[in-house]
PDB file of C-alpha atoms in Angstrom:
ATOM      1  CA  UNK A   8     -26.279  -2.608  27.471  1.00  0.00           C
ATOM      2  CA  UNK A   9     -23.410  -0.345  27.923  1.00  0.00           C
ATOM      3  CA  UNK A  10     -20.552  -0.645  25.046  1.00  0.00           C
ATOM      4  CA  UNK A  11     -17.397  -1.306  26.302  1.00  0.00           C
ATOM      5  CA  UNK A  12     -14.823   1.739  25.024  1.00  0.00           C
ATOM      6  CA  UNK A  13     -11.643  -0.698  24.386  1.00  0.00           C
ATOM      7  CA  UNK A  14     -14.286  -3.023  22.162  1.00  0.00           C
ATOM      8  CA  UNK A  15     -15.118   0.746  20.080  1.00  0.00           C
ATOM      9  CA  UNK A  16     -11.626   1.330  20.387  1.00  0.00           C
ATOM     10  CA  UNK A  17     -10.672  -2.148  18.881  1.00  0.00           C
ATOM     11  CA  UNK A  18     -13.783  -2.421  15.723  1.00  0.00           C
ATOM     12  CA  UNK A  19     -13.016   1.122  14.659  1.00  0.00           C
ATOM     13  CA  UNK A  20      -9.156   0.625  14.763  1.00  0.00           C
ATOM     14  CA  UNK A  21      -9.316  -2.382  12.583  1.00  0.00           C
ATOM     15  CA  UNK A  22     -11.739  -0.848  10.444  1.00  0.00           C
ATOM     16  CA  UNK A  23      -9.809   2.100   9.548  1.00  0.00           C
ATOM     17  CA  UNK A  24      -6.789   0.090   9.529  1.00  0.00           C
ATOM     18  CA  UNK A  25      -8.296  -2.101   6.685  1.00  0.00           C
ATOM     19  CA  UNK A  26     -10.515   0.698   4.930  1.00  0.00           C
ATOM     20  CA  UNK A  27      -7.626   4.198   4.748  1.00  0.00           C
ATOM     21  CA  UNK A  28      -4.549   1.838   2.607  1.00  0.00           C
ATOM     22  CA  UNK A  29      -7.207  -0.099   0.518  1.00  0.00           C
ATOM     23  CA  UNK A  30      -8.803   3.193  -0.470  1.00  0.00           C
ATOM     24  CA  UNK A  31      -5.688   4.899  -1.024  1.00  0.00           C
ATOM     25  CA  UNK A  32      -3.890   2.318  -3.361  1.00  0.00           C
ATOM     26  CA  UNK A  33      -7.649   1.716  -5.474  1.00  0.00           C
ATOM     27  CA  UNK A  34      -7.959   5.197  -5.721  1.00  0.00           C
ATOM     28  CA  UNK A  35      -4.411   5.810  -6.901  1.00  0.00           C
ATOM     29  CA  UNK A  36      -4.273   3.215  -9.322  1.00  0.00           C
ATOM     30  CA  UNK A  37      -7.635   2.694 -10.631  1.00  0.00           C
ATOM     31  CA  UNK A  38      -8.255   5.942 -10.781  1.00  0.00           C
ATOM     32  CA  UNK A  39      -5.874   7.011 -13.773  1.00  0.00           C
ATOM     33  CA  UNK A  40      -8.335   5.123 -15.856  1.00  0.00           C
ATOM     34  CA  UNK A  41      -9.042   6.857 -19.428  1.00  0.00           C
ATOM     35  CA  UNK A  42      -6.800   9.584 -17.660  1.00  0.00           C
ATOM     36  CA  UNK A  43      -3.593  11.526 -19.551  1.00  0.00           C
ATOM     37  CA  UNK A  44      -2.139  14.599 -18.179  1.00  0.00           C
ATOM     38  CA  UNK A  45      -1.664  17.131 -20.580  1.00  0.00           C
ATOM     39  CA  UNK A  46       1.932  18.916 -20.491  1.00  0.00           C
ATOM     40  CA  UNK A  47       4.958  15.952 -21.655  1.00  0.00           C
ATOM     41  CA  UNK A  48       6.913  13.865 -19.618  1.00  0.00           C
ATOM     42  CA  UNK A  49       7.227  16.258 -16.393  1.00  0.00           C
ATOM     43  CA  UNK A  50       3.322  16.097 -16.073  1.00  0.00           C
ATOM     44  CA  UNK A  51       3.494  12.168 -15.824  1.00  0.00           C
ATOM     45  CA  UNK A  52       6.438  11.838 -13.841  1.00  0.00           C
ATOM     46  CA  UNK A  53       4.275  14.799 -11.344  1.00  0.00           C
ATOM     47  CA  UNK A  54       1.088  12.107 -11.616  1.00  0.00           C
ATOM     48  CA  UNK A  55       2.667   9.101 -10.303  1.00  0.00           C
ATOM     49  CA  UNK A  56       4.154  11.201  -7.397  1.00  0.00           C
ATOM     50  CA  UNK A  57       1.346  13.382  -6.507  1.00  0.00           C
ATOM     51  CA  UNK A  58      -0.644   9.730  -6.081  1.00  0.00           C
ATOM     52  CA  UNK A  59       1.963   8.402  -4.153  1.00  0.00           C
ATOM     53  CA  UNK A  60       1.587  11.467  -1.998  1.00  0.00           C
ATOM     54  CA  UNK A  61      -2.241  11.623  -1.750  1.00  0.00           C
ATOM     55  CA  UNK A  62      -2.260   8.220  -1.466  1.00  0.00           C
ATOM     56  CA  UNK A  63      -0.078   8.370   1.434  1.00  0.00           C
ATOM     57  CA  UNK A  64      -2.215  11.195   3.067  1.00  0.00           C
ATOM     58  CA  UNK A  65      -5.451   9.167   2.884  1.00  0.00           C
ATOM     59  CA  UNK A  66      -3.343   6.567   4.774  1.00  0.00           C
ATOM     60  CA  UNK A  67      -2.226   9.099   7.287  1.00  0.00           C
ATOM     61  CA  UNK A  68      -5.302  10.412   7.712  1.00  0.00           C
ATOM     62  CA  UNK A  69      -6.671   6.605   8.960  1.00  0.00           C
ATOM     63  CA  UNK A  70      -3.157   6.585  10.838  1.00  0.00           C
ATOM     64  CA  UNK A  71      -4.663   9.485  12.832  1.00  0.00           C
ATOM     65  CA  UNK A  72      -8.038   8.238  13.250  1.00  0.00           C
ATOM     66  CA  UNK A  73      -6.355   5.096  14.497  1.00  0.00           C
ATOM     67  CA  UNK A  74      -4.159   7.082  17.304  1.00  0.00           C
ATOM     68  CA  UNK A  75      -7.359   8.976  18.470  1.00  0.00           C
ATOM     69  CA  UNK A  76      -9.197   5.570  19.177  1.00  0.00           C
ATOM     70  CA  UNK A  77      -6.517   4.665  20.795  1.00  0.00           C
ATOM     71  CA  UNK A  78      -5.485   7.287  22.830  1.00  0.00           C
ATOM     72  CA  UNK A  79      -5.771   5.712  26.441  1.00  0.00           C
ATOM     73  CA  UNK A  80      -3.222   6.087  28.737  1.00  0.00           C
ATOM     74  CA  UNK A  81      -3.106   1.648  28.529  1.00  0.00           C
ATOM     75  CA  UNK A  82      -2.095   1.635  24.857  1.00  0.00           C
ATOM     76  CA  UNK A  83       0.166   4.915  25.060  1.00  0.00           C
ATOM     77  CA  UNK A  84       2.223   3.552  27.303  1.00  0.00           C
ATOM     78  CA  UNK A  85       2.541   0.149  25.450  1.00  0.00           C
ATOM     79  CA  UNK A  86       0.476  -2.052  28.579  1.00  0.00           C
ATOM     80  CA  UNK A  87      -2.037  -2.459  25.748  1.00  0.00           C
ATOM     81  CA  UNK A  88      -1.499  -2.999  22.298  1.00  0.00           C
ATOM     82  CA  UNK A  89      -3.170  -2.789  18.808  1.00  0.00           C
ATOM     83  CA  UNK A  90      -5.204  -5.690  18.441  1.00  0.00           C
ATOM     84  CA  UNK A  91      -5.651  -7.815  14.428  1.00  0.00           C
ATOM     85  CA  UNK A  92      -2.661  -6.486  13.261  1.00  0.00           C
ATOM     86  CA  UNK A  93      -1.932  -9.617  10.539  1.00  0.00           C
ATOM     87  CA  UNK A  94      -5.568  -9.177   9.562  1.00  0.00           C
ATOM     88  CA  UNK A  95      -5.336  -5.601   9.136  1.00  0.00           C
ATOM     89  CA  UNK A  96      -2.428  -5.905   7.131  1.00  0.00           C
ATOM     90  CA  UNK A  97      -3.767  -8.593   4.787  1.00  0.00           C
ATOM     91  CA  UNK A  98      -7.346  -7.724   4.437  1.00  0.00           C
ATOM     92  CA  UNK A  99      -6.098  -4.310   2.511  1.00  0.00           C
ATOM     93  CA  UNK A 100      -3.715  -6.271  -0.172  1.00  0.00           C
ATOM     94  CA  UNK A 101      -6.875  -8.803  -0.925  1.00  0.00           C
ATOM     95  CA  UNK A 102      -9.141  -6.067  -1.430  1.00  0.00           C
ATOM     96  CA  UNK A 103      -6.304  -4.156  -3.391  1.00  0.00           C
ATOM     97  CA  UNK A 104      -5.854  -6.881  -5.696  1.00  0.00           C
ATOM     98  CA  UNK A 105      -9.314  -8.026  -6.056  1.00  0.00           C
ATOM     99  CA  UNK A 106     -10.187  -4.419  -7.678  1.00  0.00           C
ATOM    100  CA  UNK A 107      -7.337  -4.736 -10.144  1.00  0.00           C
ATOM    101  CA  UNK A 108      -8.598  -8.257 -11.451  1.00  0.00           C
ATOM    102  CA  UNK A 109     -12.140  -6.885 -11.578  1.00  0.00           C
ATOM    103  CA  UNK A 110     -11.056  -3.334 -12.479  1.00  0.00           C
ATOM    104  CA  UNK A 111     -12.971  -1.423 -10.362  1.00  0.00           C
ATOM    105  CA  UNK A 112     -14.274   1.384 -11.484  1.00  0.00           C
ATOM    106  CA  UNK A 113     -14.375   4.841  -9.545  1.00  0.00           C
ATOM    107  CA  UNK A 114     -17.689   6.533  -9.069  1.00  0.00           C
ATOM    108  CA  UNK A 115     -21.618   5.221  -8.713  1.00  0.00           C
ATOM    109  CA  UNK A 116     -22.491   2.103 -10.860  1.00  0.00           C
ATOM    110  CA  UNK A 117     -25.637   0.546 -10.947  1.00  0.00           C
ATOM    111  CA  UNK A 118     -25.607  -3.413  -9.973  1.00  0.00           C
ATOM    112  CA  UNK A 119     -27.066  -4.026 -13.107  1.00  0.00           C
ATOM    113  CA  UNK A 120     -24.003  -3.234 -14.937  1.00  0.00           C
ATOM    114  CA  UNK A 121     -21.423  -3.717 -12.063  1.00  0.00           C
ATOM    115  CA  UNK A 122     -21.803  -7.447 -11.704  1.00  0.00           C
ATOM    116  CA  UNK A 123     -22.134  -8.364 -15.104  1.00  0.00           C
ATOM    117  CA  UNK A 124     -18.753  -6.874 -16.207  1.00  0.00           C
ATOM    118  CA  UNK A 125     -17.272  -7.668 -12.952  1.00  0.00           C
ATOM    119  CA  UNK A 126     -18.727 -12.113 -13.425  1.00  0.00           C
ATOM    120  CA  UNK A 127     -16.804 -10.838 -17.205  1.00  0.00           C
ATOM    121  CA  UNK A 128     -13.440  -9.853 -16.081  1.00  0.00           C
ATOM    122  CA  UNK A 129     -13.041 -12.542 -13.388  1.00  0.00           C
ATOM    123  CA  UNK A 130     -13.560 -15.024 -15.874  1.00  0.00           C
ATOM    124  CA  UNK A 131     -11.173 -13.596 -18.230  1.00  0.00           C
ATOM    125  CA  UNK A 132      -8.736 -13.291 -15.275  1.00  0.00           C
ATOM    126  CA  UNK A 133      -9.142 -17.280 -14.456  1.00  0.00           C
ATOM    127  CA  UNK A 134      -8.944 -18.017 -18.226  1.00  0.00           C
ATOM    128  CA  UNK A 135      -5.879 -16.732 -18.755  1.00  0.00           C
ATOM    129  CA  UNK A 136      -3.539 -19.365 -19.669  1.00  0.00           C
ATOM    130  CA  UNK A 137      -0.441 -19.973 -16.888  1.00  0.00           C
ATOM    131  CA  UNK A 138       3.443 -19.637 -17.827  1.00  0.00           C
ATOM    132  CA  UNK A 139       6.507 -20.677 -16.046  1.00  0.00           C
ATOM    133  CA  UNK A 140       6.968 -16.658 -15.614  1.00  0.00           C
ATOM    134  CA  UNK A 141       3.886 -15.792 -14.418  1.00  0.00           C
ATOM    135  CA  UNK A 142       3.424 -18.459 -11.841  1.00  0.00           C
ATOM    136  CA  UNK A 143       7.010 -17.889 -10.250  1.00  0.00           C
ATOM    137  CA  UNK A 144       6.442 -13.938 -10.141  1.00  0.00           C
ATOM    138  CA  UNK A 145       2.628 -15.106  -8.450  1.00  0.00           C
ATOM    139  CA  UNK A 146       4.572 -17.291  -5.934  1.00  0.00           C
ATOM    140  CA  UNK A 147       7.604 -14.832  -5.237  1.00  0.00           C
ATOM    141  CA  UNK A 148       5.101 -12.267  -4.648  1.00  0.00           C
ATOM    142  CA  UNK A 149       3.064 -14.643  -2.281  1.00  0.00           C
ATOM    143  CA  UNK A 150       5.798 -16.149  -0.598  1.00  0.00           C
ATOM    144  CA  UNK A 151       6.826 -12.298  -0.230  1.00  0.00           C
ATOM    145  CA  UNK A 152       3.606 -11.489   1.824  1.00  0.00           C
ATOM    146  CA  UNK A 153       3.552 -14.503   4.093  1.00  0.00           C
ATOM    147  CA  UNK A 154       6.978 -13.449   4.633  1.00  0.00           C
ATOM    148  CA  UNK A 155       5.677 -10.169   5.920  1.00  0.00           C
ATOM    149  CA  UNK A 156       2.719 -11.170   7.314  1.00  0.00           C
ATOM    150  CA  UNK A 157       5.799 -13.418   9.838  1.00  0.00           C
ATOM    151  CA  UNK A 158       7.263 -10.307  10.622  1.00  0.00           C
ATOM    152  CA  UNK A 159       4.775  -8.652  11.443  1.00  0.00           C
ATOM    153  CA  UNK A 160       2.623  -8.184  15.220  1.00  0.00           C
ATOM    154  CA  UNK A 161       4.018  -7.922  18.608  1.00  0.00           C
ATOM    155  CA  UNK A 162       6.046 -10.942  18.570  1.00  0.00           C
ATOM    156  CA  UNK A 163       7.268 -11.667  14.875  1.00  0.00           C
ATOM    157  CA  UNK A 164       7.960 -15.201  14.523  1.00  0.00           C
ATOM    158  CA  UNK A 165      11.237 -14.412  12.072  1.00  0.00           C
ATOM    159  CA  UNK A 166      13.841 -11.845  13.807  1.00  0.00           C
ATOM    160  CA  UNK A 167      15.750 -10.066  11.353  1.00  0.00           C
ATOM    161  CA  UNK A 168      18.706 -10.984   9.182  1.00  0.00           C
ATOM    162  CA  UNK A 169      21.916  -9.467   9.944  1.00  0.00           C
ATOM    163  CA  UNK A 170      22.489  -7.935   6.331  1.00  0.00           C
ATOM    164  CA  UNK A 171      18.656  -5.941   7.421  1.00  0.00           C
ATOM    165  CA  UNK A 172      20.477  -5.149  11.075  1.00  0.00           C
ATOM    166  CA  UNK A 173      23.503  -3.530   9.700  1.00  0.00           C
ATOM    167  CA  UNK A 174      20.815  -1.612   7.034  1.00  0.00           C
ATOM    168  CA  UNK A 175      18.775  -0.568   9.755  1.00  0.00           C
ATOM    169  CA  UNK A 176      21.581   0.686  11.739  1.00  0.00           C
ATOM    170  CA  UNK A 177      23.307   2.679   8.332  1.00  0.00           C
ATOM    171  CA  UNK A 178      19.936   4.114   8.380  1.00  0.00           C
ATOM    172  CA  UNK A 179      19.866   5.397  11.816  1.00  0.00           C
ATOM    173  CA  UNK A 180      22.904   6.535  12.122  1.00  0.00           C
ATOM    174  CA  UNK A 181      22.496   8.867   8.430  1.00  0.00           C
ATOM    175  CA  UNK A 182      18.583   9.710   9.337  1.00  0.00           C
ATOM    176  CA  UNK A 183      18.435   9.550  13.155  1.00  0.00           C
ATOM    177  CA  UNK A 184      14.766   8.485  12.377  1.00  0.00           C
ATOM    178  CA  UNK A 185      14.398   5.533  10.138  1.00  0.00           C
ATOM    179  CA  UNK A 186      12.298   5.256   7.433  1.00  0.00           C
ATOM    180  CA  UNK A 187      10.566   1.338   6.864  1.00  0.00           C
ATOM    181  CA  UNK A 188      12.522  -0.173   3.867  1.00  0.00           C
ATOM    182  CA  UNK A 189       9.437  -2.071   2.638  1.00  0.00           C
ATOM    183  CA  UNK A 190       7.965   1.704   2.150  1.00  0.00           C
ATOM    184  CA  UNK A 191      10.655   3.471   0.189  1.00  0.00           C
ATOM    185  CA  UNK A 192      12.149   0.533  -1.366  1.00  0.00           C
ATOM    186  CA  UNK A 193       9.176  -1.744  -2.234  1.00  0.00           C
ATOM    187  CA  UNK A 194       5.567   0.020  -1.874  1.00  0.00           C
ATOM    188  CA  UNK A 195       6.292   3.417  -2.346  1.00  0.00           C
ATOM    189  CA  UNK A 196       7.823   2.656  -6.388  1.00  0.00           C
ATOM    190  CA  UNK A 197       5.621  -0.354  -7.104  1.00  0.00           C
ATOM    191  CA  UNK A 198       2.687   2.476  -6.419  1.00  0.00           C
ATOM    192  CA  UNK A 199       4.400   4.564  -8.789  1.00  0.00           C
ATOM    193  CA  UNK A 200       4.915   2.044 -11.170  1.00  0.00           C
ATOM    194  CA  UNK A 201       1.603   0.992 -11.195  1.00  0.00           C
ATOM    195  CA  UNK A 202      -0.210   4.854 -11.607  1.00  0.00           C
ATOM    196  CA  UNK A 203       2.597   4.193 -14.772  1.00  0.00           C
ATOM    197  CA  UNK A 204       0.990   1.240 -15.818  1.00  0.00           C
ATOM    198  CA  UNK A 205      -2.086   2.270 -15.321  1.00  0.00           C
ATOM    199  CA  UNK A 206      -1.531   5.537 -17.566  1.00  0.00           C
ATOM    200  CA  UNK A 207      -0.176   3.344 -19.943  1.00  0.00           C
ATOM    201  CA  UNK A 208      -3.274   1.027 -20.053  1.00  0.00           C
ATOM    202  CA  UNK A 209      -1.090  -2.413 -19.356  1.00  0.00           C
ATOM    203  CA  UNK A 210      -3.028  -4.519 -16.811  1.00  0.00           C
ATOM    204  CA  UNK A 211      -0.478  -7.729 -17.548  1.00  0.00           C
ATOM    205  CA  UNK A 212       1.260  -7.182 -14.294  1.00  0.00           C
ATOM    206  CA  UNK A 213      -1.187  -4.804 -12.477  1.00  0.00           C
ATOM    207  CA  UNK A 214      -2.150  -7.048  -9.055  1.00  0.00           C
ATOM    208  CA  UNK A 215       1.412  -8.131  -8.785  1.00  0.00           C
ATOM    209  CA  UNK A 216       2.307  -4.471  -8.511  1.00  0.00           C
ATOM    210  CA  UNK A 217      -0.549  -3.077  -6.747  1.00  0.00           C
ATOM    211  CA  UNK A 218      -0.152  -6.105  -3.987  1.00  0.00           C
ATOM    212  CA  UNK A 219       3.199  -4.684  -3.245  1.00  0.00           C
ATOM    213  CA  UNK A 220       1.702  -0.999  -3.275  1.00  0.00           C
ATOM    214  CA  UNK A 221      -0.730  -2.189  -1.046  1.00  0.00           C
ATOM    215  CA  UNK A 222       2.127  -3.585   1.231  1.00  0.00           C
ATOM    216  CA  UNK A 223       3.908   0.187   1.281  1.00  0.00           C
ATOM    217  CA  UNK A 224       1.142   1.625   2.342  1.00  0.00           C
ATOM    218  CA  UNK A 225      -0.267  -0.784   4.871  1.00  0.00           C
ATOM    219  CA  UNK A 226       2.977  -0.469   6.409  1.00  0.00           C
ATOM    220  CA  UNK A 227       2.855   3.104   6.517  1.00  0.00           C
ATOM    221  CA  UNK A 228      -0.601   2.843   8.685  1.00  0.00           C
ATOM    222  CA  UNK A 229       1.034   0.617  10.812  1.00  0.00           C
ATOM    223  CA  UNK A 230       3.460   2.314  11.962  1.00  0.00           C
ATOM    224  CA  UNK A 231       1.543   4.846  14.068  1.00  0.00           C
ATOM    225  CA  UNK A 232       0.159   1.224  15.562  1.00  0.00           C
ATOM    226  CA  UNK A 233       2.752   1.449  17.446  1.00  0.00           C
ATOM    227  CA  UNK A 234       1.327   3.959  20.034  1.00  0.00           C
ATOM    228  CA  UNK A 235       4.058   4.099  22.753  1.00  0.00           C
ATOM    229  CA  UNK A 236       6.444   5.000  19.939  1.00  0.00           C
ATOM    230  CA  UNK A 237       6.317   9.537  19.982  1.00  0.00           C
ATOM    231  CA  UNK A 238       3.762  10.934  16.891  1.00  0.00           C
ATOM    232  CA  UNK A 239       6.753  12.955  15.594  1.00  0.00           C
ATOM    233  CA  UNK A 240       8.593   9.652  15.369  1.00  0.00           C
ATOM    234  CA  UNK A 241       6.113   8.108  13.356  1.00  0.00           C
ATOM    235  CA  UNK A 242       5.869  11.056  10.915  1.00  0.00           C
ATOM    236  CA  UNK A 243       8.985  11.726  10.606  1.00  0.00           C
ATOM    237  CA  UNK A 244       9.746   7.954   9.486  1.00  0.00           C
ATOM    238  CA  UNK A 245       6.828   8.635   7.239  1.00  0.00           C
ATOM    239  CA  UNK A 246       8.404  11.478   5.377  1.00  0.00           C
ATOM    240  CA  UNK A 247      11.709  10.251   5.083  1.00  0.00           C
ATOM    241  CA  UNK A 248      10.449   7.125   3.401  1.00  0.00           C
ATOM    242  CA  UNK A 249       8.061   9.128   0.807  1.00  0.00           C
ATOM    243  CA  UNK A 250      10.915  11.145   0.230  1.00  0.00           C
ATOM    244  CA  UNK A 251      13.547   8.479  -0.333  1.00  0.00           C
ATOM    245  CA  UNK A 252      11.239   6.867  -2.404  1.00  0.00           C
ATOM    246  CA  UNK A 253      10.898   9.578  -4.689  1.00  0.00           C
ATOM    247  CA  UNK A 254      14.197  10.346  -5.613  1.00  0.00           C
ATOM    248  CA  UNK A 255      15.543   6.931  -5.157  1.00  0.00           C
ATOM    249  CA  UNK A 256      13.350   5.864  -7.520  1.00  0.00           C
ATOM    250  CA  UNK A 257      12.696   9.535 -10.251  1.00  0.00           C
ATOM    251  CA  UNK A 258      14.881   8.058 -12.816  1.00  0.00           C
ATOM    252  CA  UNK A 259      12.821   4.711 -12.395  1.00  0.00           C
ATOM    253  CA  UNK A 260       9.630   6.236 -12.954  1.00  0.00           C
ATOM    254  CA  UNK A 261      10.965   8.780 -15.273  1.00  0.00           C
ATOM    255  CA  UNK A 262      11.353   6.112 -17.604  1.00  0.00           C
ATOM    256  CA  UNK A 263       8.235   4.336 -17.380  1.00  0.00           C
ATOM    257  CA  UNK A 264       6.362   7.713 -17.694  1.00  0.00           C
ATOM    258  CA  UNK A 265       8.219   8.394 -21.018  1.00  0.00           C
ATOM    259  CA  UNK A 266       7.262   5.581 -23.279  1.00  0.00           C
ATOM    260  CA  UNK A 267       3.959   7.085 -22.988  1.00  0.00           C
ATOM    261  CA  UNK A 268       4.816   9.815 -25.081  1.00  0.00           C
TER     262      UNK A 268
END
């Protein structure tokens, strides 16, 4: 039986959409394990942005993936639109956190060894005893992402505040093109932070952080989802918010980076 091309179109799409940030946020993170660059506090401060931008790219390069699947003249010209788009955005920050708790490890590992340490660190994670600070940062940062998860799709159930209107337009009218201020202002420095974190081997408050990482870099993907909106629109917005992220947010990191001297 033939295969319908929107139903290709629609798998593949919300495949990549889940598969390019999830990759990109595991790798960044979880991949500074045993890891130190050599050459002071400029070489740190150049890790935790060259993940943020490689992490970004692998995101991009599912972005682009996404826009070829979808490149019918239905969905360009907004008729038809991206399809799972609350799925796609919280499949990534489950899988995210889920290989912080069980700190995945990059590269091949036989079963053998993967499941016993991984049966080991979950039940270290659930043993862990509960304080008032932990479980108010664990329902702030939940609360946080069924916020998001309301303003996100075609038709977000919760319209913008008027404090994020005026922001949005201050934005416009400096950039022209605005940049998503869950990107430069949340995802894009909790990424950061946590390639920090992870350099500096504390694990405490790792899936709080990577969950928002995860959230920057979902969004990013998303934003090409909109495919009436013009490509250099979408990159553009991209750019800007890597960019205001990293200088917003040097000092920030610069100081996280240096207590691992």
């Amino acid at each position: 039986a033939a295969v319908e091309p929107g139903m290709v179109a629609r798998a593949g799409g919300l495949g990549a959409a889940v598969v390019f940030p999830s990759l990109a946020v595991v790798w960044a993170i979880q991949g500074v394990r045993g890891w130190r660059p050599r050459g002071g506090i400029g070489a740190l401060v150049g890790a935790a942005v060259g993940r943020l931008v490689t992490a970004s790219a692998i995101s991009l390069a599912g972005a682009m993936l996404i826009v070829g699947l979808y490149s019918r003249v239905g969905y360009l010209s907004g008729v038809a639109l991206f399809t799972g788009v609350k799925l796609s955005m919280l499949v990534p920050l489950v899988v995210v956190v889920g290989a912080v708790v069980v700190d995945l490890r990059l590269g091949i590992e036989p079963m053998s060894r993967w499941w016993p340490r991984t049966r080991v660190r979950v039940e270290q994670f659930l043993a862990r005893p509960v304080n008032v600070l932990g479980a108010g940062v664990v329902l702030v940062a939940l609360g946080g992402i069924a916020f998001a998860l309301t303003r996100s799709g075609n038709a977000p159930v919760v319209a913008p505040s008027g404090l994020e209107v005026k922001l949005r337009a201050l934005l416009e009218a400096t950039l022209v093109i605005r940049p998503r201020t869950k990107e430069f202002l949340l995802g894009h420095p909790a990424l950061m932070l946590g390639v920090a974190l992870g350099l500096r081997g504390r694990r405490t408050w790792l899936p709080v952080v990577a969950l928002a990482a995860g959230l920057g870099q979902v969004s990013l993907l998303n934003t090409f989802c909109h495919f009436h909106t013009p490509l250099v629109f979408s990159n553009t917005s991209g750019l800007l918010g890597l960019i205001l992220a990293i200088f917003l947010n040097f000092w920030y990191v610069l100081s996280m980076c240096s207590s691992l001297e």
